Coordinates of N, CA and C in Angstrom, one line a residue:
X1 N -4.8 4.2 17.0 CA -4.5 3.5 15.8 C -3.3 4.3 15.1
X2 N -2.3 3.6 14.8 CA -1.1 4.2 14.2 C -0.6 3.3 13.1
X3 N -0.3 4.0 12.0 CA 0.3 3.3 10.8 C 1.5 4.1 10.5
X4 N 2.6 3.5 10.2 CA 3.9 4.2 9.8 C 4.5 3.5 8.6
X5 N 4.6 4.2 7.5 CA 5.3 3.7 6.4 C 6.7 4.0 6.4
X6 N 7.5 3.1 5.9 CA 9.0 3.3 5.9 C 9.6 2.5 4.7
X7 N 10.9 2.7 4.5 CA 11.5 1.9 3.5 C 11.8 2.6 2.2
X8 N 11.3 3.8 2.1 CA 11.5 4.6 0.9 C 13.0 5.0 0.7
X9 N 13.3 5.5 -0.4 CA 14.7 6.0 -0.7 C 14.8 6.3 -2.1
X10 N 16.1 6.5 -2.5 CA 16.4 6.8 -3.9 C 17.0 5.6 -4.5
X11 N 16.5 5.2 -5.7 CA 16.9 4.0 -6.3 C 17.0 4.3 -7.8
X12 N 17.8 3.6 -8.5 CA 18.0 3.8 -9.9 C 16.9 3.0 -10.7
X13 N 16.5 3.4 -11.9 CA 15.5 2.7 -12.6 C 16.0 1.2 -12.8
X14 N 15.0 0.4 -12.6 CA 15.2 -1.1 -12.6 C 15.5 -1.7 -11.3
X15 N 15.7 -0.8 -10.3 CA 16.0 -1.3 -9.0 C 14.8 -1.7 -8.2
X16 N 15.0 -2.1 -6.9 CA 13.9 -2.6 -6.1 C 13.9 -1.9 -4.7
X17 N 12.7 -1.9 -4.1 CA 12.6 -1.4 -2.8 C 11.5 -2.2 -2.1
X18 N 11.6 -2.4 -0.8 CA 10.6 -3.0 0.0 C 10.1 -2.0 1.0
X19 N 8.8 -1.6 0.9 CA 8.2 -0.6 1.8 C 7.6 -1.4 2.9
X20 N 7.6 -0.8 4.1 CA 6.9 -1.5 5.2 C 5.9 -0.5 5.8
X21 N 4.9 -1.1 6.3 CA 3.8 -0.4 7.0 C 3.6 -1.1 8.4
X22 N 4.2 -0.4 9.4 CA 4.0 -0.9 10.7 C 2.8 -0.3 11.4
X23 N 2.0 -1.2 12.1 CA 0.8 -0.7 12.7 C 0.7 -1.0 14.2
X24 N 0.0 -0.2 14.9 CA -0.2 -0.5 16.3 C -1.5 0.1 16.7
X25 N -2.0 -0.4 17.8 CA -3.2 0.2 18.4 C -4.5 -0.4 17.9
X26 N -4.4 -1.5 17.1 CA -5.6 -2.1 16.6 C -5.3 -3.6 16.2
X27 N -6.3 -4.4 16.1 CA -6.1 -5.8 15.7 C -6.2 -5.8 14.2
X28 N -5.2 -6.2 13.6 CA -5.1 -6.2 12.1 C -6.1 -7.2 11.5
X29 N -6.6 -8.2 12.3 CA -7.5 -9.2 11.8 C -8.8 -8.5 11.3
X30 N -9.0 -7.3 11.8 CA -10.2 -6.6 11.4 C -10.0 -5.6 10.3
X31 N -8.8 -5.4 9.8 CA -8.5 -4.4 8.9 C -7.8 -5.0 7.7
X32 N -8.2 -4.5 6.5 CA -7.4 -4.7 5.3 C -6.5 -3.5 5.2
X33 N -5.4 -3.7 4.4 CA -4.4 -2.6 4.2 C -4.3 -2.3 2.8
X34 N -4.2 -1.0 2.5 CA -4.0 -0.5 1.1 C -2.8 0.3 1.1
X35 N -2.1 0.3 -0.1 CA -1.0 1.3 -0.3 C -1.5 2.3 -1.4
X36 N -1.2 3.5 -1.2 CA -1.5 4.6 -2.1 C -0.2 5.3 -2.3
X37 N -0.2 6.1 -3.4 CA 1.0 7.0 -3.6 C 0.5 8.3 -4.2
X38 N 1.3 9.3 -4.0 CA 1.0 10.6 -4.6 C 2.3 11.3 -5.1
X39 N 2.3 11.6 -6.3 CA 3.5 12.3 -6.9 C 3.2 13.8 -6.9
X40 N 4.2 14.6 -7.0 CA 4.0 16.0 -7.0 C 3.1 16.5 -8.1
X41 N 2.1 17.3 -7.8 CA 1.2 17.8 -8.8 C 0.2 16.8 -9.3
X42 N 0.2 15.6 -8.8 CA -0.8 14.6 -9.2 C -1.7 14.2 -8.1
X43 N -2.8 13.6 -8.5 CA -3.8 13.1 -7.5 C -3.2 11.8 -6.8
X44 N -3.7 11.5 -5.7 CA -3.4 10.3 -5.0 C -3.8 9.1 -5.8
X45 N -3.0 8.1 -5.9 CA -3.3 7.0 -6.7 C -3.2 5.7 -5.8
X46 N -4.1 4.8 -6.0 CA -4.1 3.6 -5.3 C -3.1 2.6 -6.0
X47 N -2.4 1.8 -5.1 CA -1.3 1.0 -5.6 C -1.6 -0.5 -5.4
X48 N -2.0 -0.8 -4.2 CA -2.2 -2.3 -3.9 C -3.1 -2.4 -2.6
X49 N -3.5 -3.7 -2.4 CA -4.5 -4.0 -1.3 C -4.2 -5.4 -0.9
X50 N -4.3 -5.6 0.4 CA -4.3 -7.0 0.9 C -5.5 -7.1 1.9
X51 N -6.2 -8.2 1.8 CA -7.4 -8.3 2.7 C -7.1 -8.7 4.1
X52 N -8.1 -8.7 4.9 CA -8.0 -8.9 6.4 C -7.4 -10.3 6.7
X53 N -8.0 -11.3 6.2 CA -7.7 -12.6 6.7 C -7.3 -13.7 5.6
X54 N -7.9 -13.5 4.4 CA -7.7 -14.6 3.5 C -6.5 -14.3 2.5
X55 N -5.8 -13.2 2.7 CA -4.7 -12.9 1.9 C -5.0 -12.5 0.5
X56 N -6.2 -12.2 0.2 CA -6.5 -11.7 -1.2 C -5.9 -10.4 -1.4
X57 N -5.3 -10.3 -2.6 CA -4.5 -9.1 -3.0 C -5.0 -8.5 -4.3
X58 N -4.9 -7.2 -4.5 CA -5.2 -6.5 -5.7 C -4.1 -5.6 -6.0
X59 N -3.9 -5.3 -7.3 CA -2.9 -4.4 -7.7 C -3.4 -3.4 -8.8
X60 N -2.9 -2.2 -8.7 CA -3.2 -1.3 -9.8 C -2.4 -1.8 -11.1
X61 N -3.0 -1.4 -12.2 CA -2.3 -1.9 -13.4 C -0.9 -1.4 -13.6
X62 N -0.7 -0.2 -13.0 CA 0.6 0.5 -13.2 C 1.7 -0.3 -12.5
X63 N 1.4 -1.1 -11.5 CA 2.4 -1.8 -10.7 C 2.2 -3.4 -10.8
X64 N 1.2 -3.8 -11.4 CA 0.9 -5.3 -11.4 C 2.0 -6.0 -12.2
X65 N 2.5 -7.1 -11.6 CA 3.6 -7.8 -12.2 C 4.9 -7.4 -11.7
X66 N 5.0 -6.2 -11.1 CA 6.2 -5.7 -10.6 C 6.2 -5.5 -9.0
X67 N 5.1 -5.7 -8.4 CA 5.0 -5.5 -7.0 C 4.3 -6.7 -6.3
X68 N 4.6 -6.9 -5.1 CA 4.0 -7.9 -4.2 C 3.7 -7.3 -2.9
X69 N 2.4 -7.4 -2.5 CA 2.0 -7.0 -1.1 C 1.9 -8.2 -0.3
X70 N 2.3 -8.1 1.0 CA 2.2 -9.2 1.9 C 2.1 -8.7 3.3
X71 N 1.7 -9.6 4.2 CA 1.5 -9.1 5.6 C 2.1 -10.2 6.6
X72 N 2.7 -9.7 7.7 CA 3.2 -10.5 8.7 C 2.5 -10.1 10.0
X73 N 1.4 -10.7 10.4 CA 0.7 -10.2 11.5 C 1.5 -10.4 12.8
X74 N 2.4 -11.3 12.9 CA 3.2 -11.5 14.1 C 4.1 -10.3 14.3
X75 N 4.5 -9.7 13.2 CA 5.4 -8.5 13.2 C 4.6 -7.3 13.1
X76 N 3.3 -7.4 12.9 CA 2.4 -6.2 12.8 C 2.9 -5.3 11.7
X77 N 3.2 -5.9 10.6 CA 3.7 -5.2 9.4 C 3.2 -5.7 8.1
X78 N 2.9 -4.8 7.2 CA 2.5 -5.1 5.9 C 3.6 -4.6 5.0
X79 N 4.0 -5.4 4.0 CA 5.1 -5.0 3.1 C 4.6 -4.8 1.7
X80 N 5.3 -3.9 1.0 CA 5.1 -3.8 -0.5 C 6.4 -3.9 -1.1
X81 N 6.7 -5.0 -1.8 CA 7.9 -5.2 -2.5 C 7.7 -4.7 -3.9
X82 N 8.6 -3.8 -4.3 CA 8.4 -3.1 -5.6 C 9.7 -3.4 -6.4
X83 N 9.6 -4.0 -7.6 CA 10.7 -4.3 -8.4 C 10.6 -3.6 -9.8
X84 N 11.7 -3.6 -10.5 CA 11.8 -3.0 -11.8 C 11.2 -1.6 -11.7
X85 N 11.7 -0.8 -10.8 CA 11.1 0.5 -10.5 C 11.4 1.4 -11.7
X86 N 10.5 2.3 -12.0 CA 10.5 3.3 -13.1 C 10.4 4.7 -12.5
X87 N 11.0 5.7 -13.2 CA 10.8 7.1 -12.8 C 9.4 7.4 -12.4
X88 N 8.4 6.8 -13.2 CA 7.0 7.1 -12.9 C 6.5 6.6 -11.5
X89 N 7.3 5.8 -10.9 CA 7.0 5.3 -9.6 C 7.4 6.3 -8.5
X90 N 8.1 7.4 -8.8 CA 8.5 8.4 -7.9 C 7.2 9.0 -7.2
X91 N 7.2 9.0 -5.9 CA 6.0 9.5 -5.2 C 6.2 9.3 -3.7
X92 N 5.3 9.9 -2.9 CA 5.2 9.6 -1.5 C 4.2 8.4 -1.4
X93 N 4.6 7.4 -0.7 CA 3.8 6.2 -0.6 C 3.2 6.2 0.8
X94 N 1.9 5.9 0.9 CA 1.2 5.9 2.1 C 0.5 4.5 2.3
X95 N 0.4 4.0 3.5 CA -0.4 2.9 3.8 C -1.7 3.3 4.6
X96 N -2.7 2.6 4.4 CA -4.0 2.9 5.1 C -4.7 1.7 5.4
X97 N -5.6 1.8 6.4 CA -6.3 0.6 7.0 C -7.8 0.8 6.8
X98 N -8.5 -0.3 6.5 CA -9.9 -0.2 6.3 C -10.6 -1.5 6.9
X99 N -11.8 -1.3 7.4 CA -12.6 -2.4 7.9 C -13.5 -2.9 6.8
X100 N -13.6 -2.1 5.7 CA -14.5 -2.5 4.6 C -13.8 -3.7 3.9
X101 N -14.7 -4.6 3.3 CA -14.3 -5.7 2.6 C -14.3 -5.4 1.1
X102 N -13.2 -5.4 0.5 CA -13.2 -5.1 -1.0 C -13.2 -6.4 -1.8
X103 N -14.1 -6.5 -2.7 CA -14.3 -7.7 -3.5 C -13.8 -7.4 -4.9
X104 N -13.2 -6.3 -5.2 CA -12.7 -6.0 -6.5 C -11.7 -4.9 -6.3
X105 N -10.8 -4.8 -7.4 CA -9.8 -3.7 -7.3 C -10.4 -2.3 -7.2
X106 N -11.5 -2.2 -7.9 CA -12.2 -0.9 -7.9 C -12.6 -0.5 -6.4
X107 N -13.2 -1.4 -5.7 CA -13.5 -1.1 -4.3 C -12.3 -0.9 -3.5
X108 N -11.2 -1.7 -3.7 CA -10.0 -1.5 -2.9 C -9.3 -0.2 -3.2
X109 N -9.6 0.4 -4.3 CA -8.9 1.6 -4.7 C -9.6 2.9 -4.2
X110 N -10.7 2.8 -3.5 CA -11.4 4.0 -3.1 C -10.8 4.6 -1.8
X111 N -10.2 5.7 -1.8 CA -9.6 6.3 -0.5 C -10.6 6.5 0.6
X112 N -11.8 6.8 0.2 CA -12.8 7.2 1.2 C -13.2 5.9 2.0
X113 N -12.8 4.7 1.6 CA -13.2 3.5 2.3 C -12.2 3.2 3.5
X114 N -11.1 4.0 3.5 CA -10.0 3.7 4.5 C -10.2 4.7 5.7
X115 N -10.2 4.1 6.9 CA -10.4 4.9 8.1 C -9.1 5.5 8.7
X116 N -8.0 4.8 8.5 CA -6.8 5.3 9.1 C -5.7 5.3 8.1
X117 N -4.9 6.4 8.2 CA -3.8 6.7 7.3 C -2.5 6.9 8.1
X118 N -1.4 6.4 7.5 CA -0.1 6.7 8.1 C 0.6 7.8 7.3
X119 N 1.7 8.2 7.9 CA 2.5 9.2 7.2 C 3.3 8.4 6.1
X120 N 3.6 9.2 5.1 CA 4.2 8.5 3.9 C 5.7 8.4 4.0
X121 N 6.2 7.6 3.0 CA 7.6 7.5 2.8 C 7.9 7.8 1.3
X122 N 9.0 8.6 1.1 CA 9.3 9.0 -0.2 C 10.1 8.0 -1.0
X123 N 9.6 7.7 -2.2 CA 10.3 6.9 -3.1 C 10.7 7.7 -4.3
X124 N 12.0 7.7 -4.6 CA 12.5 8.5 -5.8 C 13.3 7.5 -6.7
X125 N 12.8 7.5 -7.9 CA 13.5 6.6 -8.9 C 14.2 7.5 -9.9
X126 N 15.5 7.5 -9.9 CA 16.2 8.4 -10.7 C 17.6 7.9 -11.0
X127 N 18.1 8.2 -12.2 CA 19.5 7.8 -12.5 C 20.5 8.9 -12.2

């Protein structure tokens, strides 16, 4: 099982980025995908979640309204479109996979529910 996040970079405040999470080695029909981030000196923070099959999505309050998570199973990729980026969005972003079914944002936000993690991609928002 492999997950690889990409798409990070340096962007000015107000800009946009689309992060990608490419996966291999497992059938995504059995896994939901979550995005997390960790800024220097801060704890890991949940960002977003997309369910296995019905496309149900959840977002952290900090990104809700500015971000969209989506999946393309044919391309074996999950995306996180982030708009109106703020300096507070600066962090390393990770994607993770879980077989657990989250029925609320709180359940989706629990890192211990995720079985597989990918390497992160750095997002820096700075003028």
